[in-house]
Coordinates of C-alpha atoms in Angstrom, one line a residue:
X1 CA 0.0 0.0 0.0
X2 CA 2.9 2.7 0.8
X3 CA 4.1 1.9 -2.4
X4 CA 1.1 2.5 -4.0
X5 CA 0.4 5.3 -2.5
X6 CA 3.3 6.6 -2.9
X7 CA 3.2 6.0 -6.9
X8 CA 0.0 7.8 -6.8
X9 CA 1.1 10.9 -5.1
X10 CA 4.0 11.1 -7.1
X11 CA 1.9 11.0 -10.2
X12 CA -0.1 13.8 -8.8
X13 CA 2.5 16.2 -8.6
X14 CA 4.0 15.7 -12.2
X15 CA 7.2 13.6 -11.2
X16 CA 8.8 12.2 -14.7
X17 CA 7.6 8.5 -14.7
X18 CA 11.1 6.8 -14.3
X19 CA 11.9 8.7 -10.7
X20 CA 8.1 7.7 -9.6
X21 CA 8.9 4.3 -10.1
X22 CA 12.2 4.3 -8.6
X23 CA 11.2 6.5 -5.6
X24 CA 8.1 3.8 -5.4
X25 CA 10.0 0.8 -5.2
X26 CA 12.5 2.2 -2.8
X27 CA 10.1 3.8 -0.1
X28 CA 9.4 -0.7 0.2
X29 CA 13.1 -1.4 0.7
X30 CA 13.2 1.6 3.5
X31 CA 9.8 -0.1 5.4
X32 CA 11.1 -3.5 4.6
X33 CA 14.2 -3.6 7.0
X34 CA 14.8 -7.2 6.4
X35 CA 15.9 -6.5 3.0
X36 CA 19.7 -5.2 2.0
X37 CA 19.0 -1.4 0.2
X38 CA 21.8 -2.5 -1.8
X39 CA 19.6 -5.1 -3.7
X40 CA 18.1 -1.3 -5.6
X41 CA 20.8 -0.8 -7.1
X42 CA 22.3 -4.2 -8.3
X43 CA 18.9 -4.4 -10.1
X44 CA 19.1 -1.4 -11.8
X45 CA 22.8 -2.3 -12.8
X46 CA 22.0 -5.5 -13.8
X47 CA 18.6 -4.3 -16.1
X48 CA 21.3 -1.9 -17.7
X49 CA 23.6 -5.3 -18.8
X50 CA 21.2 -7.0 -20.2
X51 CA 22.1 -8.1 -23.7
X52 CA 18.4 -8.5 -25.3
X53 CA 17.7 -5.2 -24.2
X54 CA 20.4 -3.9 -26.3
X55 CA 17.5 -3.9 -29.2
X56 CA 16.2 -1.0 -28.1
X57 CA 19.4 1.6 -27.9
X58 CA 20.0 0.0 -31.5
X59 CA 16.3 0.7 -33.1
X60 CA 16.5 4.1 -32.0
X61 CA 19.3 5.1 -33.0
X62 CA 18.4 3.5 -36.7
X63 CA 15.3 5.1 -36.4
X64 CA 17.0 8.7 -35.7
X65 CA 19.4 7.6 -39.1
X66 CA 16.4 7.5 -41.5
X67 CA 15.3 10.3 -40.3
X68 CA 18.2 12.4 -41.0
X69 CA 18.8 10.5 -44.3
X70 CA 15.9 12.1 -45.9
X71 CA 13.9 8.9 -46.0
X72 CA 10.8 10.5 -44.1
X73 CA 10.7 13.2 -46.7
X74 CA 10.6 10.8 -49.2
X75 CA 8.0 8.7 -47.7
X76 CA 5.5 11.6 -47.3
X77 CA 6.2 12.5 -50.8
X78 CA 5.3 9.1 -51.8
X79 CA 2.3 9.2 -49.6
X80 CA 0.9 11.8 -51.1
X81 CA 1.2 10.3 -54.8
X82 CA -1.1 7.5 -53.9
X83 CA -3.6 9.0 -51.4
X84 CA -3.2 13.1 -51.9
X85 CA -6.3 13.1 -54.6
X86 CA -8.7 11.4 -51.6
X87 CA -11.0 14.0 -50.0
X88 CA -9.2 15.9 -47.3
X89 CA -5.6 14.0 -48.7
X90 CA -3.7 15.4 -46.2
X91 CA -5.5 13.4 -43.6
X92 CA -4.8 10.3 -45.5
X93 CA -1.5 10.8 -46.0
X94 CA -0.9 11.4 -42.3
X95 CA -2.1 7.7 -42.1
X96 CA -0.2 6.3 -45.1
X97 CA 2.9 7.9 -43.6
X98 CA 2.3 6.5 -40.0
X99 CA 2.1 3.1 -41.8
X100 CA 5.1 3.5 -43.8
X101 CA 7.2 5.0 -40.4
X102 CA 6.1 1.9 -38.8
X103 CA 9.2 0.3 -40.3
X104 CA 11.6 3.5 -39.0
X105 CA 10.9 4.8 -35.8
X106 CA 8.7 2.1 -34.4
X107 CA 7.6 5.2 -31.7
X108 CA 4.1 6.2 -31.6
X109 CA 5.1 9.7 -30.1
X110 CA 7.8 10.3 -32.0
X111 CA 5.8 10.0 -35.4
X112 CA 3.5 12.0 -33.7
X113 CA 5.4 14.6 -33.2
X114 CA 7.1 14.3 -36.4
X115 CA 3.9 14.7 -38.5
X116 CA 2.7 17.6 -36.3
X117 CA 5.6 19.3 -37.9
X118 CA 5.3 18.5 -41.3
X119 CA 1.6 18.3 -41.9
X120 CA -0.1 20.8 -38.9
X121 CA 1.0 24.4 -40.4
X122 CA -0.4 23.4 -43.8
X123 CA -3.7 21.5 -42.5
X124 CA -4.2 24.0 -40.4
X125 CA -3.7 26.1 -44.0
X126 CA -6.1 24.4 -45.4
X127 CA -9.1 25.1 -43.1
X128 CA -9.0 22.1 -41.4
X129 CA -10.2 22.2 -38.3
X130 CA -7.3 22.3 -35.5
X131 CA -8.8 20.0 -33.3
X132 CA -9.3 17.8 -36.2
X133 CA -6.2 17.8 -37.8
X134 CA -4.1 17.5 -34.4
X135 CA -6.2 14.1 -33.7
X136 CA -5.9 12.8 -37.3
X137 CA -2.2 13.1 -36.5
X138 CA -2.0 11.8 -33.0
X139 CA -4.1 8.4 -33.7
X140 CA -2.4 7.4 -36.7
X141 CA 0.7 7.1 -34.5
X142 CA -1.0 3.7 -32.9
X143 CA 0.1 2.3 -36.2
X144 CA 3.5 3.0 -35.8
X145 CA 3.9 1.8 -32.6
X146 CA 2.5 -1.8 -34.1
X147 CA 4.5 -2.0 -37.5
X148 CA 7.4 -3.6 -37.1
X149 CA 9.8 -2.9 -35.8
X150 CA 8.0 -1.6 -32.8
X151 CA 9.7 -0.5 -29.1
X152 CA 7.1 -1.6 -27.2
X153 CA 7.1 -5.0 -29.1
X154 CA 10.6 -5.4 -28.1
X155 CA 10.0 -4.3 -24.5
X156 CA 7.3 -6.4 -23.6
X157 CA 9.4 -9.7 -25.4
X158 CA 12.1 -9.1 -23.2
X159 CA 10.4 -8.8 -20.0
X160 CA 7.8 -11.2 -21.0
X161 CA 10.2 -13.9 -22.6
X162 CA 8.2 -13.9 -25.7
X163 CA 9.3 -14.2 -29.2
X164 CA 10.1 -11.0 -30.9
X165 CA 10.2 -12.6 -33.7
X166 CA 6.7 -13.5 -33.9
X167 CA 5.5 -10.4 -32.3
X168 CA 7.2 -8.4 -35.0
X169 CA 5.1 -10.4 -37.7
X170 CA 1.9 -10.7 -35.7
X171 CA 1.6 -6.3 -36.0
X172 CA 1.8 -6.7 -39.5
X173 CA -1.8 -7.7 -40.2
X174 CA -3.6 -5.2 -37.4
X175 CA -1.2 -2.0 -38.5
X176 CA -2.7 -2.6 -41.5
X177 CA -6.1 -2.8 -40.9
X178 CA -5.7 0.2 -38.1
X179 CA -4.4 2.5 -41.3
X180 CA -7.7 1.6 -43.5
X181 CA -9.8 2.1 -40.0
X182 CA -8.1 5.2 -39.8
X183 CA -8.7 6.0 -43.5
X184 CA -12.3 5.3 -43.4
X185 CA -12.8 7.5 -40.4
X186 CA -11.3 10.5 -42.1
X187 CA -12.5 9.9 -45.4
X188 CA -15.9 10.5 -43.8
X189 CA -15.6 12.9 -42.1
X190 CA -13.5 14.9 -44.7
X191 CA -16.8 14.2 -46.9
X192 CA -19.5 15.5 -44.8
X193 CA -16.7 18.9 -44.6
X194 CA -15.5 19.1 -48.0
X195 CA -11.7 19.3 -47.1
X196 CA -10.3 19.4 -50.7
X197 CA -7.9 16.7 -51.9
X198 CA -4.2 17.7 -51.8
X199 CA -4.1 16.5 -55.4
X200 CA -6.2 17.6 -58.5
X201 CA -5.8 14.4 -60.1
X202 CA -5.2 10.8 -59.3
X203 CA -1.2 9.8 -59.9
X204 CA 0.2 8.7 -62.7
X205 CA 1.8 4.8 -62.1
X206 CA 5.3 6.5 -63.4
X207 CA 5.1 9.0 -60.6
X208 CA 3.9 6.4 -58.1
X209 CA 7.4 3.9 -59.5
X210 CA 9.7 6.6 -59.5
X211 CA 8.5 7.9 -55.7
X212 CA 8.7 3.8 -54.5
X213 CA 11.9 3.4 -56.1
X214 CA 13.2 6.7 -54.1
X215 CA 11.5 5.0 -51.2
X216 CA 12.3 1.3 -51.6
X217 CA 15.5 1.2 -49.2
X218 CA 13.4 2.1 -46.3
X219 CA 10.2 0.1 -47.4
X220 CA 12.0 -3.1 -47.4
X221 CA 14.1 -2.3 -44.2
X222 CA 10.9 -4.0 -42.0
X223 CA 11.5 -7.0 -44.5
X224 CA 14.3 -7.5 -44.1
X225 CA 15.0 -8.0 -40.3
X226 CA 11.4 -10.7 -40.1
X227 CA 13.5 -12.6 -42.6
X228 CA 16.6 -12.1 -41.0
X229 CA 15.3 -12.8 -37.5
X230 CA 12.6 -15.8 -39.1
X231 CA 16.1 -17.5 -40.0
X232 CA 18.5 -17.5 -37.5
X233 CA 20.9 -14.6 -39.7
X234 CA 20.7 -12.2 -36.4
X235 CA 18.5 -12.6 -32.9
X236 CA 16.7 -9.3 -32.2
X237 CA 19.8 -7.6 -30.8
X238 CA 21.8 -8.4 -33.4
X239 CA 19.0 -7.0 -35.6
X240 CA 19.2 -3.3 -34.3
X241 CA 23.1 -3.4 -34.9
X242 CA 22.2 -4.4 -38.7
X243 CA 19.6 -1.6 -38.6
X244 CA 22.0 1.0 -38.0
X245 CA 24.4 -0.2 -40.2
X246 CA 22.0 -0.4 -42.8
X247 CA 20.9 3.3 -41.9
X248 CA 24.2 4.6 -42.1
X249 CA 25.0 3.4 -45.3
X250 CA 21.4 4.2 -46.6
X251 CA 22.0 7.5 -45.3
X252 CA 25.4 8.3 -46.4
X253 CA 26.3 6.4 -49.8
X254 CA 22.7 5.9 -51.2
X255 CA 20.9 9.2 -50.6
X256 CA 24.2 11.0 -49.5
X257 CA 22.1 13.6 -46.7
X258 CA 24.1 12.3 -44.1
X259 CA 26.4 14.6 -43.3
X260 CA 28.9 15.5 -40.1
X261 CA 26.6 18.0 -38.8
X262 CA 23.1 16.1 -38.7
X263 CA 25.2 12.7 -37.8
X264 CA 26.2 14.7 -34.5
X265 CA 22.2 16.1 -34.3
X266 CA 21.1 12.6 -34.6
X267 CA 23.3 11.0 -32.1
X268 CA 22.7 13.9 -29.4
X269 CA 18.6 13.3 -30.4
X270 CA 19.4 9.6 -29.6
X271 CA 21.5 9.7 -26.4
X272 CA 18.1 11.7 -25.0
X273 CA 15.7 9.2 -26.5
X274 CA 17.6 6.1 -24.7
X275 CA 18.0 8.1 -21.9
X276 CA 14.2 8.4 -21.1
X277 CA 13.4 4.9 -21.7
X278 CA 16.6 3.3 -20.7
X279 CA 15.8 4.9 -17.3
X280 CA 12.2 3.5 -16.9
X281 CA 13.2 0.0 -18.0
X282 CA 16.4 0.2 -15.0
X283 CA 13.9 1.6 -12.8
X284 CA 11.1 -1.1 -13.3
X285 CA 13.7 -3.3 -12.2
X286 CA 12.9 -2.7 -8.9
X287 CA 9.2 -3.0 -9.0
X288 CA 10.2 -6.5 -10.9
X289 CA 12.0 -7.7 -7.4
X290 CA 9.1 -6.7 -5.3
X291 CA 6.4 -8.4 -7.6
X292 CA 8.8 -11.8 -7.5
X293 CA 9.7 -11.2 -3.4
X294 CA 6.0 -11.0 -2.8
X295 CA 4.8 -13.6 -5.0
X296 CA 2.2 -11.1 -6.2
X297 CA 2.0 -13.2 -9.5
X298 CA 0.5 -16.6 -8.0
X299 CA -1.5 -14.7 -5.3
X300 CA -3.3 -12.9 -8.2
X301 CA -3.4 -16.1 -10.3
X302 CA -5.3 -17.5 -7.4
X303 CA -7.8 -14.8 -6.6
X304 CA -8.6 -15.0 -11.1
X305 CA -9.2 -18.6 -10.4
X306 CA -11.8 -18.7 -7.1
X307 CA -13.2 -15.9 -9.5
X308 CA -14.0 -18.4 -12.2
X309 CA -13.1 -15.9 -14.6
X310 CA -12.6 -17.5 -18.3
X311 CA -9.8 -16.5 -20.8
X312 CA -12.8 -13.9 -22.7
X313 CA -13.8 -12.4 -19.5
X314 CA -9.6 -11.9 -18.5
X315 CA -8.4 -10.8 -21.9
X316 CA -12.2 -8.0 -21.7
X317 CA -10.7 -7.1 -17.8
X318 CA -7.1 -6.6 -19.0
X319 CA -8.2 -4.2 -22.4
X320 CA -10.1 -2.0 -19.6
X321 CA -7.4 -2.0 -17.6
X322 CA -5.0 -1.3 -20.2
X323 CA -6.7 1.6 -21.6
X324 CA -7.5 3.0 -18.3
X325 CA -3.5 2.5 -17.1
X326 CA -2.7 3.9 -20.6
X327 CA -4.3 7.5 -20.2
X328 CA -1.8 7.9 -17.2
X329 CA 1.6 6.2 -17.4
X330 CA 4.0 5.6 -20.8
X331 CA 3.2 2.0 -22.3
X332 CA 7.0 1.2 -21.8
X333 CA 6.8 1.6 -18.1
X334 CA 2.9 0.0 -17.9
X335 CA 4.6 -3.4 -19.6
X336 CA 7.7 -3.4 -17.5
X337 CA 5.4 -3.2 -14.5
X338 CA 2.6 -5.2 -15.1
X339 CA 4.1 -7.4 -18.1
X340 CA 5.7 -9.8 -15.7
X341 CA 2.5 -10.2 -13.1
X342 CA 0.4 -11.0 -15.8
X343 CA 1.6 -12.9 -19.0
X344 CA 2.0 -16.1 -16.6
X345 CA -1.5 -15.9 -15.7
X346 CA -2.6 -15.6 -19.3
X347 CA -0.5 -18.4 -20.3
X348 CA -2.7 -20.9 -17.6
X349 CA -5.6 -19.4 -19.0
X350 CA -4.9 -20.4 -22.3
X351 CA -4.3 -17.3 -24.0
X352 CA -1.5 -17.4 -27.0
X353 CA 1.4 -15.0 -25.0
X354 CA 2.0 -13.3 -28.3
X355 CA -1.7 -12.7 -29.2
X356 CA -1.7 -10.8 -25.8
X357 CA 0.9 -8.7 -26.4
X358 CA -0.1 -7.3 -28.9
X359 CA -3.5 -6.5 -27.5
X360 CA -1.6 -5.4 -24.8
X361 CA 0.2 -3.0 -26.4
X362 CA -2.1 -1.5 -28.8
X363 CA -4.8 -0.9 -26.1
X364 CA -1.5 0.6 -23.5
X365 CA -0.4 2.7 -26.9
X366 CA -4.1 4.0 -27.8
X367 CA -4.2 5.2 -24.4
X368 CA -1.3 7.4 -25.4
X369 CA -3.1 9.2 -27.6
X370 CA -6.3 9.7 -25.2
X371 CA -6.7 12.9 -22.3
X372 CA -5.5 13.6 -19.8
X373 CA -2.2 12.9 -20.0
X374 CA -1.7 10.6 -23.3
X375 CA 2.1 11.7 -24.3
X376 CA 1.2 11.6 -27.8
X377 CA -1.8 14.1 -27.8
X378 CA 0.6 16.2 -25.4
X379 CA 3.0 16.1 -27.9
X380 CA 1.1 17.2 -31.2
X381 CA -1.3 19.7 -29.5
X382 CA 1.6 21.3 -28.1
X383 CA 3.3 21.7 -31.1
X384 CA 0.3 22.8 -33.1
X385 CA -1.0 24.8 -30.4
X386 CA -4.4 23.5 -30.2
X387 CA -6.7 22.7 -27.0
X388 CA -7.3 19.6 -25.7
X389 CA -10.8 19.7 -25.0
X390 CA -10.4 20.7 -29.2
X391 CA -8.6 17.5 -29.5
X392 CA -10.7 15.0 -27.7
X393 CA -14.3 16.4 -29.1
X394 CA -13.0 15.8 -32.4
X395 CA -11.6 12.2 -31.6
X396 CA -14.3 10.7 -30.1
X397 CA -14.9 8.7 -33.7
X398 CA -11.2 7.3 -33.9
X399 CA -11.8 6.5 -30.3
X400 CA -14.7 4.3 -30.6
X401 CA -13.3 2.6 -34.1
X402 CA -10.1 1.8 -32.4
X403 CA -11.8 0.6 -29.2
X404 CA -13.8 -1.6 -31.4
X405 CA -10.8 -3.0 -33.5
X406 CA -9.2 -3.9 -30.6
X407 CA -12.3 -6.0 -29.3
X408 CA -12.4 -8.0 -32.5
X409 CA -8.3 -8.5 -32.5
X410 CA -8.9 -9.6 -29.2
X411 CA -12.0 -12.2 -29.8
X412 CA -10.6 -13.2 -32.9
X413 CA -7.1 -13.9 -32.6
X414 CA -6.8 -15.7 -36.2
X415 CA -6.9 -11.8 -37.1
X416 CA -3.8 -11.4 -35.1
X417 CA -1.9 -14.9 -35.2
X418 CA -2.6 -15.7 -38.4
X419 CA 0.7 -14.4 -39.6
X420 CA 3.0 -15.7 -37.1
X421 CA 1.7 -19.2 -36.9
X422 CA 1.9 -19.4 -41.1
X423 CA 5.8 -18.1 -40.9
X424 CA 6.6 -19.5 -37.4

């Protein structure tokens, strides 16, 4: 309870995420005399060693790469080509290009953020309502954070010793049926307010080749590592170290943008990205030992089962929860926490491990993007300098259609694990 209430407090008052957790977990070890306080801080140590987790360090940086290397440019341009003559195009592009940055940044924030640079000003241009175009941004980034290669896909396989592999393929099937959600939603709504296409006409297949064949490096980079993974040629690890490799040579000898002074930009933008979530993974750490040293796993596996609760009703309970938990605390931290507690219950209930990450992280990365304190909404309304209460009265219909696609992933999970179980 004093950690708990301690968490909550802490919360309150606006404390970055990573010092809530570690401040949580160490006001136990203080009331706990039996155990050493040294224990804090040979878990955080030994988190940081870890040599799956080097994945992550690895995909960012790759993703920061592509950035710089002009392939995000390109993408948008090739976006545009083959959804800018849709009513309201931009809006469509904004989801074409979270699909395509699915396979760079693998960040739902960070696209976010991204497109609320590049697209907001000229929406906004465009008479598109700013509420409107902010959340046509924001919720598109759900895709990117299920595309592989996805963050929170690693994050959750490392804690939850499940294959990354196989999570990697399984977001392949609902990213894409989020971006033609996503595409439906605005198409409508840019029909009953005649936002103008951002193309007269539809594109010609030469100017739809030429922009793929600018593109192509980065559109088969996703490819690439489920093969390469799928086949033994690198483990997920060793897959970020190819991935920046790749990117560098991409960005330097193929498109030649890569230069010393955005090399140095990139790695300074990455040091900061690893530093946020490298400290919430160390810090989880300690949450970890406390879950284990109180056995909180089987005591809530036996509670479930007095309940009689069957593996529909859990994998209902755990979507609510998720989206609840999602609004409040980054998905990163939410898995590192709760991950561990829970995927050996779901496992005795029958429920695939991977199929449940993936709802998982979808519902925990949706509630990014919902008020009051979703990073991603924070993120694009801040940069766009529109309201919140703007933001959510014009989200409310991507709400509900992602709520919904989430239920049918999760009550049909051929949807999802179709994929992995044909490859795998």
């Amino acid at each position: 309870m004093y950690v708990v209430g301690t968490f909550i407090i802490l919360m309150v008052f606006g404390m970055p995420v990573a010092f809530v957790i570690g401040i949580s977990g160490t006001v136990y070890f203080l009331i706990d005399q039996q155990l050493p306080i040294s224990i804090i801080v040979q878990k955080i140590a030994g988190t940081s060693q870890s040599f799956p987790l080097l994945a992550v360090p690895f995909f960012i940086l790759a993703g920061n790469l592509m950035n710089s290397s002009g392939i995000t440019q390109r993408l948008m341009r090739f976006a545009t080509l083959i959804t800018g003559h849709l009513a309201g195009g931009l809006a469509h592009v904004s989801c074409v290009l979270s699909f395509l940055m699915g396979g760079i940044s693998g960040s739902a924030v960070a696209d976010a953020a991204m497109e609320a640079r590049m697209l907001g000003p000229t929406m906004l241009e465009r008479n598109y309502s700013s509420g409107y175009a902010a959340a046509v941004i924001a919720m598109p980034g759900l895709i990117t954070a299920t595309i592989p290669p996805s963050l929170g896909l690693i994050v959750f396989g490392f804690v939850c010793n499940v294959s990354i592999g196989k999570l990697f393929i399984g977001g392949i099937v609902p990213g894409f049926l989020m971006t033609i959600l996503f595409m439906s939603v605005a198409g409508i709504i840019a029909k009953k307010r005649d936002y103008v296409p951002e193309r007269e006409s539809i594109a010609s297949i030469r100017e739809i080749l030429g922009s793929f064949r600018e593109c192509i490096w980065a559109l088969i980079f996703p490819l690439i590592l489920i093969i390469g993974i799928r086949f033994g040629l690198f483990t997920p690890s060793e897959a970020g170290a190819f991935a920046v490799i790749y990117a560098y040579i991409v960005g330097k000898y193929i498109y030649k943008e890569l230069n010393y002074k955005n090399m140095m930009e990139t790695i300074i933008a990455t040091v900061k990205d690893n530093a946020m979530v490298m400290l919430i993974i160390a810090m989880s750490a300690i949450i970890g030992y406390i879950v284990s040293y109180d056995n909180i796993g089987n005591e809530l596996y036996k509670v479930l089962s007095e309940l009689s609760i069957g593996p529909n009703m859990l994998m209902l309970l755990s979507i609510l929860f998720f989206a609840v938990t999602g609004m409040f605390l980054d998905p990163n931290a939410t898995v590192l926490i709760f991950g561990p507690i829970l995927t050996p219950i779901i496992v005795k209930a029958g429920i695939d491990p991977v199929h449940y990450g993936l709802i998982m992280m979808s519902t925990l990365t949706f509630g990014n993007m919902t008020p009051p304190v979703g990073m991603a909404m924070y993120a694009t309304c801040s940069i766009m300098n529109v309201k919140i209460e703007d933001y959510a009265k014009e989200s409310v219909p991507f709400f509900v259609s992602v709520f919904a696609l989430i239920l049918v992933m999760a009550f049909v999970p051929d949807i999802v694990m179709f994929l992995p179980n044909l490859v795998f």
